[in-house]
PDB file of C-alpha atoms in Angstrom:
ATOM      1  CA  MET A 282      -7.752-237.762  78.727  1.00  0.00           C
ATOM      2  CA  ILE A 283      -4.361-237.920  80.987  1.00  0.00           C
ATOM      3  CA  LYS A 284      -2.505-239.151  77.914  1.00  0.00           C
ATOM      4  CA  GLU A 285      -3.850-236.496  75.474  1.00  0.00           C
ATOM      5  CA  PHE A 286      -2.896-233.739  78.066  1.00  0.00           C
ATOM      6  CA  LEU A 287       0.695-235.061  78.825  1.00  0.00           C
ATOM      7  CA  ASP A 288       1.071-235.237  74.925  1.00  0.00           C
ATOM      8  CA  TYR A 289       0.103-231.557  74.528  1.00  0.00           C
ATOM      9  CA  LEU A 290       2.531-230.594  77.553  1.00  0.00           C
ATOM     10  CA  GLN A 291       5.128-232.535  75.917  1.00  0.00           C
ATOM     11  CA  PHE A 292       4.982-231.443  72.137  1.00  0.00           C
ATOM     12  CA  GLU A 293       3.224-228.033  72.201  1.00  0.00           C
ATOM     13  CA  ARG A 294       4.553-226.527  75.646  1.00  0.00           C
ATOM     14  CA  ASN A 295       7.863-228.401  75.757  1.00  0.00           C
ATOM     15  CA  TYR A 296       7.706-229.334  79.381  1.00  0.00           C
ATOM     16  CA  SER A 297      10.673-231.223  80.837  1.00  0.00           C
ATOM     17  CA  PRO A 298      10.464-235.156  81.145  1.00  0.00           C
ATOM     18  CA  GLN A 299      10.657-234.649  84.942  1.00  0.00           C
ATOM     19  CA  THR A 300       7.532-232.317  85.085  1.00  0.00           C
ATOM     20  CA  LEU A 301       5.665-234.680  82.676  1.00  0.00           C
ATOM     21  CA  GLU A 302       6.317-237.542  85.061  1.00  0.00           C
ATOM     22  CA  SER A 303       5.206-235.498  87.954  1.00  0.00           C
ATOM     23  CA  TYR A 304       2.069-234.563  86.426  1.00  0.00           C
ATOM     24  CA  GLY A 305       1.333-238.048  85.054  1.00  0.00           C
ATOM     25  CA  ARG A 306       1.771-239.610  88.555  1.00  0.00           C
ATOM     26  CA  ASP A 307      -0.591-236.883  90.427  1.00  0.00           C
ATOM     27  CA  LEU A 308      -3.137-237.280  87.881  1.00  0.00           C
ATOM     28  CA  GLU A 309      -3.374-241.187  87.730  1.00  0.00           C
ATOM     29  CA  GLU A 310      -3.472-240.965  91.478  1.00  0.00           C
ATOM     30  CA  PHE A 311      -6.456-238.870  91.476  1.00  0.00           C
ATOM     31  CA  GLU A 312      -8.038-240.844  88.717  1.00  0.00           C
ATOM     32  CA  GLN A 313      -7.567-244.115  90.717  1.00  0.00           C
ATOM     33  CA  TYR A 314      -8.882-242.275  93.736  1.00  0.00           C
ATOM     34  CA  PHE A 315     -12.178-241.280  92.237  1.00  0.00           C
ATOM     35  CA  LYS A 316     -12.807-244.775  90.256  1.00  0.00           C
ATOM     36  CA  ASN A 317     -12.485-246.425  93.668  1.00  0.00           C
ATOM     37  CA  LEU A 318     -15.546-244.384  94.904  1.00  0.00           C
ATOM     38  CA  GLU A 319     -19.007-245.572  94.764  1.00  0.00           C
ATOM     39  CA  GLY A 320     -20.965-244.365  91.798  1.00  0.00           C
ATOM     40  CA  HIS A 321     -18.782-245.182  88.930  1.00  0.00           C
ATOM     41  CA  LEU A 322     -17.542-241.718  88.460  1.00  0.00           C
ATOM     42  CA  SER A 323     -15.747-240.443  85.407  1.00  0.00           C
ATOM     43  CA  TRP A 324     -13.817-237.238  84.437  1.00  0.00           C
ATOM     44  CA  ASP A 325     -17.127-236.033  83.493  1.00  0.00           C
ATOM     45  CA  THR A 326     -18.919-236.692  86.736  1.00  0.00           C
ATOM     46  CA  VAL A 327     -16.231-235.733  89.034  1.00  0.00           C
ATOM     47  CA  ASP A 328     -17.331-232.531  90.914  1.00  0.00           C
ATOM     48  CA  GLU A 329     -15.956-230.260  93.870  1.00  0.00           C
ATOM     49  CA  ASP A 330     -16.687-232.500  96.793  1.00  0.00           C
ATOM     50  CA  VAL A 331     -14.827-235.310  95.178  1.00  0.00           C
ATOM     51  CA  ILE A 332     -11.636-233.158  94.767  1.00  0.00           C
ATOM     52  CA  ARG A 333     -11.949-231.653  98.357  1.00  0.00           C
ATOM     53  CA  ASP A 334     -12.272-235.237  99.690  1.00  0.00           C
ATOM     54  CA  TRP A 335      -9.341-236.354  97.677  1.00  0.00           C
ATOM     55  CA  MET A 336      -7.301-233.324  99.190  1.00  0.00           C
ATOM     56  CA  SER A 337      -8.308-234.128 102.741  1.00  0.00           C
ATOM     57  CA  SER A 338      -7.317-237.798 102.287  1.00  0.00           C
ATOM     58  CA  MET A 339      -3.747-236.485 101.147  1.00  0.00           C
ATOM     59  CA  MET A 340      -3.647-234.383 104.194  1.00  0.00           C
ATOM     60  CA  ASP A 341      -4.841-237.427 106.430  1.00  0.00           C
ATOM     61  CA  ARG A 342      -2.001-239.317 104.972  1.00  0.00           C
ATOM     62  CA  GLY A 343       0.334-236.824 106.013  1.00  0.00           C
ATOM     63  CA  ASN A 344       1.055-234.943 102.823  1.00  0.00           C
ATOM     64  CA  THR A 345       2.337-231.466 103.481  1.00  0.00           C
ATOM     65  CA  ALA A 346       0.129-228.580 102.160  1.00  0.00           C
ATOM     66  CA  ARG A 347       2.910-227.661  99.653  1.00  0.00           C
ATOM     67  CA  SER A 348       2.516-231.039  98.229  1.00  0.00           C
ATOM     68  CA  VAL A 349      -1.245-231.277  97.997  1.00  0.00           C
ATOM     69  CA  ASN A 350      -1.178-227.727  96.438  1.00  0.00           C
ATOM     70  CA  ARG A 351       1.239-229.039  93.724  1.00  0.00           C
ATOM     71  CA  ARG A 352      -1.143-231.924  92.903  1.00  0.00           C
ATOM     72  CA  LEU A 353      -4.185-229.477  92.945  1.00  0.00           C
ATOM     73  CA  SER A 354      -2.459-227.295  90.303  1.00  0.00           C
ATOM     74  CA  ALA A 355      -1.675-230.363  87.901  1.00  0.00           C
ATOM     75  CA  LEU A 356      -5.608-231.205  88.247  1.00  0.00           C
ATOM     76  CA  ARG A 357      -6.346-227.520  87.452  1.00  0.00           C
ATOM     77  CA  SER A 358      -4.281-227.564  84.366  1.00  0.00           C
ATOM     78  CA  LEU A 359      -5.694-230.721  83.110  1.00  0.00           C
ATOM     79  CA  PHE A 360      -9.435-229.490  83.320  1.00  0.00           C
ATOM     80  CA  ARG A 361      -8.463-226.377  81.580  1.00  0.00           C
ATOM     81  CA  PHE A 362      -7.048-228.248  78.833  1.00  0.00           C
ATOM     82  CA  ALA A 363     -10.044-230.598  78.859  1.00  0.00           C
ATOM     83  CA  ILE A 364     -12.553-227.797  78.574  1.00  0.00           C
ATOM     84  CA  SER A 365     -10.637-225.973  75.912  1.00  0.00           C
ATOM     85  CA  HIS A 366     -10.491-229.250  73.888  1.00  0.00           C
ATOM     86  CA  GLY A 367     -14.310-230.333  74.690  1.00  0.00           C
ATOM     87  CA  LEU A 368     -13.155-233.388  76.416  1.00  0.00           C
ATOM     88  CA  VAL A 369     -15.466-232.418  79.447  1.00  0.00           C
ATOM     89  CA  GLU A 370     -18.310-230.020  79.891  1.00  0.00           C
ATOM     90  CA  LYS A 371     -17.422-228.531  83.275  1.00  0.00           C
ATOM     91  CA  ASP A 372     -14.373-227.473  85.446  1.00  0.00           C
ATOM     92  CA  PRO A 373     -14.804-228.657  88.964  1.00  0.00           C
ATOM     93  CA  ALA A 374     -11.401-227.723  90.058  1.00  0.00           C
ATOM     94  CA  HIS A 375     -11.169-223.881  89.227  1.00  0.00           C
ATOM     95  CA  LEU A 376     -12.918-222.785  92.373  1.00  0.00           C
ATOM     96  CA  ILE A 377     -10.915-225.083  94.655  1.00  0.00           C
ATOM     97  CA  THR A 378      -8.778-223.464  97.077  1.00  0.00           C
ATOM     98  CA  GLY A 379      -5.811-225.315  98.301  1.00  0.00           C
ATOM     99  CA  PRO A 380      -4.662-225.854 101.829  1.00  0.00           C
ATOM    100  CA  LYS A 381      -2.795-222.842 103.410  1.00  0.00           C
ATOM    101  CA  VAL A 382       0.928-223.267 103.606  1.00  0.00           C
ATOM    102  CA  ASP A 383       2.420-222.451 106.815  1.00  0.00           C
ATOM    103  CA  LYS A 384       5.318-219.999 106.832  1.00  0.00           C
ATOM    104  CA  PRO A 385       8.512-221.750 108.333  1.00  0.00           C
ATOM    105  CA  LEU A 386       9.168-220.812 111.723  1.00  0.00           C
ATOM    106  CA  PRO A 387      12.040-218.422 112.380  1.00  0.00           C
ATOM    107  CA  TYR A 388      15.362-219.740 113.344  1.00  0.00           C
ATOM    108  CA  PHE A 389      16.535-218.531 116.856  1.00  0.00           C
ATOM    109  CA  LEU A 390      19.316-219.471 119.564  1.00  0.00           C
ATOM    110  CA  ARG A 391      18.202-220.845 122.949  1.00  0.00           C
ATOM    111  CA  GLU A 392      18.966-218.462 125.846  1.00  0.00           C
ATOM    112  CA  LYS A 393      21.703-220.856 127.339  1.00  0.00           C
ATOM    113  CA  ASP A 394      23.573-220.671 123.908  1.00  0.00           C
ATOM    114  CA  MET A 395      23.523-216.833 124.027  1.00  0.00           C
ATOM    115  CA  ASP A 396      24.773-216.965 127.499  1.00  0.00           C
ATOM    116  CA  ARG A 397      27.594-219.180 126.430  1.00  0.00           C
ATOM    117  CA  LEU A 398      28.439-217.031 123.257  1.00  0.00           C
ATOM    118  CA  LEU A 399      28.557-213.848 125.395  1.00  0.00           C
ATOM    119  CA  ASP A 400      30.643-215.127 127.957  1.00  0.00           C
ATOM    120  CA  PRO A 401      33.717-212.903 127.942  1.00  0.00           C
ATOM    121  CA  GLN A 402      36.147-216.074 128.355  1.00  0.00           C
ATOM    122  CA  MET A 403      34.701-216.842 124.701  1.00  0.00           C
ATOM    123  CA  TRP A 404      36.459-213.954 123.315  1.00  0.00           C
ATOM    124  CA  THR A 405      40.010-212.414 122.576  1.00  0.00           C
ATOM    125  CA  ASP A 406      41.023-208.999 123.261  1.00  0.00           C
ATOM    126  CA  SER A 407      41.635-208.143 119.657  1.00  0.00           C
ATOM    127  CA  TYR A 408      39.800-205.182 118.379  1.00  0.00           C
ATOM    128  CA  ILE A 409      37.715-207.307 115.989  1.00  0.00           C
ATOM    129  CA  ASP A 410      36.593-209.566 118.893  1.00  0.00           C
ATOM    130  CA  VAL A 411      35.610-206.581 120.693  1.00  0.00           C
ATOM    131  CA  LEU A 412      33.483-205.278 117.856  1.00  0.00           C
ATOM    132  CA  ALA A 413      31.933-208.507 116.978  1.00  0.00           C
ATOM    133  CA  ARG A 414      30.847-209.248 120.585  1.00  0.00           C
ATOM    134  CA  THR A 415      29.496-205.595 120.612  1.00  0.00           C
ATOM    135  CA  LEU A 416      27.670-206.053 117.480  1.00  0.00           C
ATOM    136  CA  ILE A 417      26.212-209.491 118.649  1.00  0.00           C
ATOM    137  CA  ILE A 418      24.913-207.861 121.981  1.00  0.00           C
ATOM    138  CA  THR A 419      23.428-205.175 120.209  1.00  0.00           C
ATOM    139  CA  PHE A 420      21.339-207.292 117.975  1.00  0.00           C
ATOM    140  CA  TYR A 421      20.438-209.540 120.848  1.00  0.00           C
ATOM    141  CA  GLU A 422      19.239-206.759 123.210  1.00  0.00           C
ATOM    142  CA  THR A 423      17.698-204.436 120.735  1.00  0.00           C
ATOM    143  CA  GLY A 424      16.309-206.684 117.920  1.00  0.00           C
ATOM    144  CA  VAL A 425      17.481-204.231 115.303  1.00  0.00           C
ATOM    145  CA  ARG A 426      17.586-205.243 111.648  1.00  0.00           C
ATOM    146  CA  LEU A 427      21.009-205.342 110.077  1.00  0.00           C
ATOM    147  CA  SER A 428      20.866-202.288 107.990  1.00  0.00           C
ATOM    148  CA  GLU A 429      19.629-200.346 110.981  1.00  0.00           C
ATOM    149  CA  LEU A 430      22.608-201.425 113.072  1.00  0.00           C
ATOM    150  CA  THR A 431      25.191-200.371 110.446  1.00  0.00           C
ATOM    151  CA  GLY A 432      23.342-197.148 110.021  1.00  0.00           C
ATOM    152  CA  LEU A 433      23.825-196.258 113.437  1.00  0.00           C
ATOM    153  CA  ASP A 434      26.054-193.179 114.400  1.00  0.00           C
ATOM    154  CA  ASP A 435      27.390-192.390 117.792  1.00  0.00           C
ATOM    155  CA  ASP A 436      24.725-189.462 118.316  1.00  0.00           C
ATOM    156  CA  ASP A 437      21.867-192.244 117.884  1.00  0.00           C
ATOM    157  CA  VAL A 438      23.167-193.720 121.227  1.00  0.00           C
ATOM    158  CA  ASN A 439      21.725-191.922 124.362  1.00  0.00           C
ATOM    159  CA  PHE A 440      23.485-193.312 127.448  1.00  0.00           C
ATOM    160  CA  VAL A 441      21.485-191.032 129.750  1.00  0.00           C
ATOM    161  CA  ASN A 442      18.221-192.348 128.800  1.00  0.00           C
ATOM    162  CA  SER A 443      19.483-195.791 127.957  1.00  0.00           C
ATOM    163  CA  ASN A 444      18.261-195.995 124.489  1.00  0.00           C
ATOM    164  CA  ILE A 445      19.110-195.826 120.875  1.00  0.00           C
ATOM    165  CA  LYS A 446      17.386-194.227 117.772  1.00  0.00           C
ATOM    166  CA  VAL A 447      17.213-196.400 114.610  1.00  0.00           C
ATOM    167  CA  THR A 448      16.064-195.811 111.191  1.00  0.00           C
ATOM    168  CA  GLY A 449      13.990-198.592 109.831  1.00  0.00           C
ATOM    169  CA  LYS A 450      12.000-199.218 106.720  1.00  0.00           C
ATOM    170  CA  ARG A 451      10.651-196.209 104.693  1.00  0.00           C
ATOM    171  CA  ASN A 452      12.931-194.209 106.907  1.00  0.00           C
ATOM    172  CA  LYS A 453      10.557-194.689 109.880  1.00  0.00           C
ATOM    173  CA  GLN A 454      12.587-193.901 113.221  1.00  0.00           C
ATOM    174  CA  ARG A 455      11.890-195.649 116.535  1.00  0.00           C
ATOM    175  CA  ILE A 456      13.501-195.488 119.894  1.00  0.00           C
ATOM    176  CA  ILE A 457      14.532-198.682 121.517  1.00  0.00           C
ATOM    177  CA  PRO A 458      15.610-199.049 125.136  1.00  0.00           C
ATOM    178  CA  PHE A 459      18.473-201.100 126.205  1.00  0.00           C
ATOM    179  CA  GLY A 460      20.182-202.489 129.647  1.00  0.00           C
ATOM    180  CA  LYS A 461      23.220-201.935 131.646  1.00  0.00           C
ATOM    181  CA  GLU A 462      25.119-204.841 129.890  1.00  0.00           C
ATOM    182  CA  LEU A 463      24.748-203.364 126.477  1.00  0.00           C
ATOM    183  CA  ALA A 464      25.515-199.819 127.988  1.00  0.00           C
ATOM    184  CA  ASP A 465      28.702-201.178 129.535  1.00  0.00           C
ATOM    185  CA  THR A 466      29.502-203.077 126.302  1.00  0.00           C
ATOM    186  CA  LEU A 467      29.179-200.207 124.191  1.00  0.00           C
ATOM    187  CA  HIS A 468      31.372-197.808 126.528  1.00  0.00           C
ATOM    188  CA  CYS A 469      34.059-200.399 126.261  1.00  0.00           C
ATOM    189  CA  TYR A 470      33.998-200.933 122.428  1.00  0.00           C
ATOM    190  CA  MET A 471      34.001-197.105 121.875  1.00  0.00           C
ATOM    191  CA  GLU A 472      36.680-196.278 124.302  1.00  0.00           C
ATOM    192  CA  ARG A 473      38.905-199.059 122.539  1.00  0.00           C
ATOM    193  CA  ARG A 474      37.643-197.833 118.921  1.00  0.00           C
ATOM    194  CA  ASP A 475      38.630-194.204 119.763  1.00  0.00           C
ATOM    195  CA  LYS A 476      42.275-195.385 120.920  1.00  0.00           C
ATOM    196  CA  GLU A 477      42.799-197.621 118.073  1.00  0.00           C
ATOM    197  CA  ILE A 478      40.861-196.539 115.013  1.00  0.00           C
ATOM    198  CA  THR A 479      41.301-193.204 112.771  1.00  0.00           C
ATOM    199  CA  ARG A 480      37.664-192.195 112.238  1.00  0.00           C
ATOM    200  CA  LEU A 481      36.497-191.570 108.708  1.00  0.00           C
ATOM    201  CA  THR A 482      32.750-191.460 109.333  1.00  0.00           C
ATOM    202  CA  ASP A 483      30.290-190.775 112.235  1.00  0.00           C
ATOM    203  CA  GLY A 484      29.288-194.331 112.275  1.00  0.00           C
ATOM    204  CA  LEU A 485      29.232-196.176 115.509  1.00  0.00           C
ATOM    205  CA  PHE A 486      30.749-199.448 114.340  1.00  0.00           C
ATOM    206  CA  LEU A 487      33.823-199.174 112.354  1.00  0.00           C
ATOM    207  CA  ASN A 488      36.077-201.672 110.782  1.00  0.00           C
ATOM    208  CA  ARG A 489      39.853-201.294 111.139  1.00  0.00           C
ATOM    209  CA  LYS A 490      40.057-198.909 108.288  1.00  0.00           C
ATOM    210  CA  GLY A 491      37.972-196.378 110.089  1.00  0.00           C
ATOM    211  CA  ARG A 492      34.993-196.813 107.874  1.00  0.00           C
ATOM    212  CA  ARG A 493      31.631-197.884 108.794  1.00  0.00           C
ATOM    213  CA  VAL A 494      31.216-201.495 108.959  1.00  0.00           C
ATOM    214  CA  SER A 495      29.546-202.932 105.891  1.00  0.00           C
ATOM    215  CA  ASN A 496      26.347-205.411 105.976  1.00  0.00           C
ATOM    216  CA  GLN A 497      28.585-208.126 104.424  1.00  0.00           C
ATOM    217  CA  GLN A 498      31.287-207.412 107.007  1.00  0.00           C
ATOM    218  CA  VAL A 499      28.676-207.897 109.865  1.00  0.00           C
ATOM    219  CA  ARG A 500      26.929-210.998 108.550  1.00  0.00           C
ATOM    220  CA  LYS A 501      30.590-212.576 108.230  1.00  0.00           C
ATOM    221  CA  LEU A 502      31.473-211.716 111.844  1.00  0.00           C
ATOM    222  CA  VAL A 503      28.092-212.901 113.244  1.00  0.00           C
ATOM    223  CA  GLU A 504      28.008-216.116 111.220  1.00  0.00           C
ATOM    224  CA  ASP A 505      31.497-217.068 112.368  1.00  0.00           C
ATOM    225  CA  ASN A 506      30.849-216.348 115.847  1.00  0.00           C
ATOM    226  CA  LEU A 507      27.431-218.035 116.148  1.00  0.00           C
ATOM    227  CA  ALA A 508      29.125-221.311 114.873  1.00  0.00           C
ATOM    228  CA  LYS A 509      30.775-221.532 118.057  1.00  0.00           C
ATOM    229  CA  VAL A 510      27.447-222.279 119.812  1.00  0.00           C
ATOM    230  CA  THR A 511      25.117-223.845 117.360  1.00  0.00           C
ATOM    231  CA  THR A 512      25.127-226.080 114.186  1.00  0.00           C
ATOM    232  CA  MET A 513      22.154-224.430 112.579  1.00  0.00           C
ATOM    233  CA  LYS A 514      22.720-223.760 109.062  1.00  0.00           C
ATOM    234  CA  LYS A 515      21.182-220.209 109.258  1.00  0.00           C
ATOM    235  CA  ARG A 516      23.377-218.089 111.485  1.00  0.00           C
ATOM    236  CA  SER A 517      22.580-214.742 110.109  1.00  0.00           C
ATOM    237  CA  PRO A 518      21.977-211.318 111.922  1.00  0.00           C
ATOM    238  CA  HIS A 519      18.182-211.940 111.370  1.00  0.00           C
ATOM    239  CA  VAL A 520      18.566-214.912 113.542  1.00  0.00           C
ATOM    240  CA  LEU A 521      19.635-212.811 116.512  1.00  0.00           C
ATOM    241  CA  ARG A 522      16.578-210.459 115.700  1.00  0.00           C
ATOM    242  CA  HIS A 523      14.427-213.668 115.919  1.00  0.00           C
ATOM    243  CA  THR A 524      16.304-214.686 119.000  1.00  0.00           C
ATOM    244  CA  PHE A 525      15.355-211.204 120.567  1.00  0.00           C
ATOM    245  CA  ALA A 526      11.775-211.408 120.013  1.00  0.00           C
ATOM    246  CA  THR A 527      11.591-214.979 121.094  1.00  0.00           C
ATOM    247  CA  ALA A 528      13.281-214.295 124.406  1.00  0.00           C
ATOM    248  CA  MET A 529      11.079-211.310 125.065  1.00  0.00           C
ATOM    249  CA  LEU A 530       7.803-213.406 124.684  1.00  0.00           C
ATOM    250  CA  ASN A 531       9.210-216.260 126.666  1.00  0.00           C
ATOM    251  CA  HIS A 532       9.613-213.870 129.403  1.00  0.00           C
ATOM    252  CA  ASN A 533       6.056-212.577 129.234  1.00  0.00           C
ATOM    253  CA  ALA A 534       6.584-209.323 127.076  1.00  0.00           C
ATOM    254  CA  GLU A 535       3.189-208.217 125.319  1.00  0.00           C
ATOM    255  CA  LEU A 536       2.859-209.054 121.755  1.00  0.00           C
ATOM    256  CA  GLU A 537       1.946-205.273 120.909  1.00  0.00           C
ATOM    257  CA  SER A 538       5.280-204.308 122.616  1.00  0.00           C
ATOM    258  CA  VAL A 539       7.504-206.568 121.026  1.00  0.00           C
ATOM    259  CA  SER A 540       6.013-205.479 117.684  1.00  0.00           C
ATOM    260  CA  ARG A 541       6.781-201.974 118.445  1.00  0.00           C
ATOM    261  CA  LEU A 542      10.089-202.854 119.339  1.00  0.00           C
ATOM    262  CA  LEU A 543      11.025-204.696 116.285  1.00  0.00           C
ATOM    263  CA  GLY A 544       9.436-201.995 114.004  1.00  0.00           C
ATOM    264  CA  HIS A 545       6.714-204.071 112.474  1.00  0.00           C
ATOM    265  CA  ALA A 546       4.067-202.259 110.493  1.00  0.00           C
ATOM    266  CA  SER A 547       1.239-204.779 111.576  1.00  0.00           C
ATOM    267  CA  ILE A 548       1.135-206.984 114.824  1.00  0.00           C
ATOM    268  CA  ALA A 549       0.274-209.878 112.474  1.00  0.00           C
ATOM    269  CA  THR A 550       3.928-209.937 111.391  1.00  0.00           C
ATOM    270  CA  THR A 551       4.990-210.475 114.953  1.00  0.00           C
ATOM    271  CA  GLU A 552       2.653-213.364 115.532  1.00  0.00           C
ATOM    272  CA  ILE A 553       4.790-215.813 113.977  1.00  0.00           C
ATOM    273  CA  TYR A 554       7.037-215.679 117.204  1.00  0.00           C
ATOM    274  CA  THR A 555       4.068-216.865 119.423  1.00  0.00           C
ATOM    275  CA  HIS A 556       4.268-219.965 117.061  1.00  0.00           C
ATOM    276  CA  THR A 557       7.690-220.280 117.812  1.00  0.00           C
ATOM    277  CA  THR A 558       7.686-220.008 121.659  1.00  0.00           C
ATOM    278  CA  PHE A 559       4.655-222.757 121.472  1.00  0.00           C
ATOM    279  CA  GLU A 560       6.834-225.008 119.741  1.00  0.00           C
ATOM    280  CA  GLN A 561       9.583-224.512 122.156  1.00  0.00           C
ATOM    281  CA  LEU A 562       7.228-225.138 125.115  1.00  0.00           C
ATOM    282  CA  LYS A 563       5.698-228.294 123.170  1.00  0.00           C
ATOM    283  CA  ARG A 564       9.275-229.769 122.761  1.00  0.00           C
ATOM    284  CA  GLU A 565       9.930-229.245 126.472  1.00  0.00           C
ATOM    285  CA  TYR A 566       6.782-230.936 127.322  1.00  0.00           C
ATOM    286  CA  GLN A 567       7.356-233.900 125.037  1.00  0.00           C
ATOM    287  CA  SER A 568      10.908-234.214 126.453  1.00  0.00           C
ATOM    288  CA  ALA A 569       9.911-233.882 130.141  1.00  0.00           C
ATOM    289  CA  HIS A 570       6.458-235.499 130.756  1.00  0.00           C
ATOM    290  CA  PRO A 571       6.607-239.257 131.060  1.00  0.00           C
ATOM    291  CA  ARG A 572       3.431-239.834 129.223  1.00  0.00           C
ATOM    292  CA  ALA A 573       4.304-237.361 126.388  1.00  0.00           C
TER     293      ALA A 573
END
């Protein structure tokens, strides 16, 4: 049955040799599995329990959920073909749900790396360095998105109440508090900006031409400067947003509060950071405990 299915994929569906090889390997593995079970099973007598046990055995051997789902997809395709061509009487695979694929944990910087990066001695006195350091501190202290940061105007910063007003997704606005370090940094940046730059916009963060910094310019500044303290491949502004959320939770902030600060529509979106903090805790335990 496998050969007929692969011939169909090759000659009627024009599947690539690599896909055919992958399908064949996965299906032959399943066939070998059920033939080794008691009861002398065949393709006609395979049922849902056999498929579920096969999937469990793969997970027990260390296969990822993504790998198991790929093999289940090949099996579903085979049974659909077999039903349509009268090779079997029932399809036990179509109601089987594959294992849930975990979302990858967000990248974030450790606090000691952020402390090192924001050390004034790491920076020159050039306007671009002053701008870049201010951008990074703003990301780290407020957790704003890239588009929210580049959209800020001077009027969005309230130094009296120590907060900024940002416009997020679907034009929803929220107020985010900030601390003394960011207040001092913004004051110094704005004083330097107003001395050196001829303004062409009300934007808070300006490039040397007096225009609002673009998303691309901010990404480049952040990526270049994060490279000073981390070898992570991802060094985007979003990493700093993740770093903000992780730092807040590591210092006992409530999940709902962090969710509101980030502008998440649902607290479920924020829960990914609880997994991040647990993974960090687990790594520290494994490196510190003598019997871990």
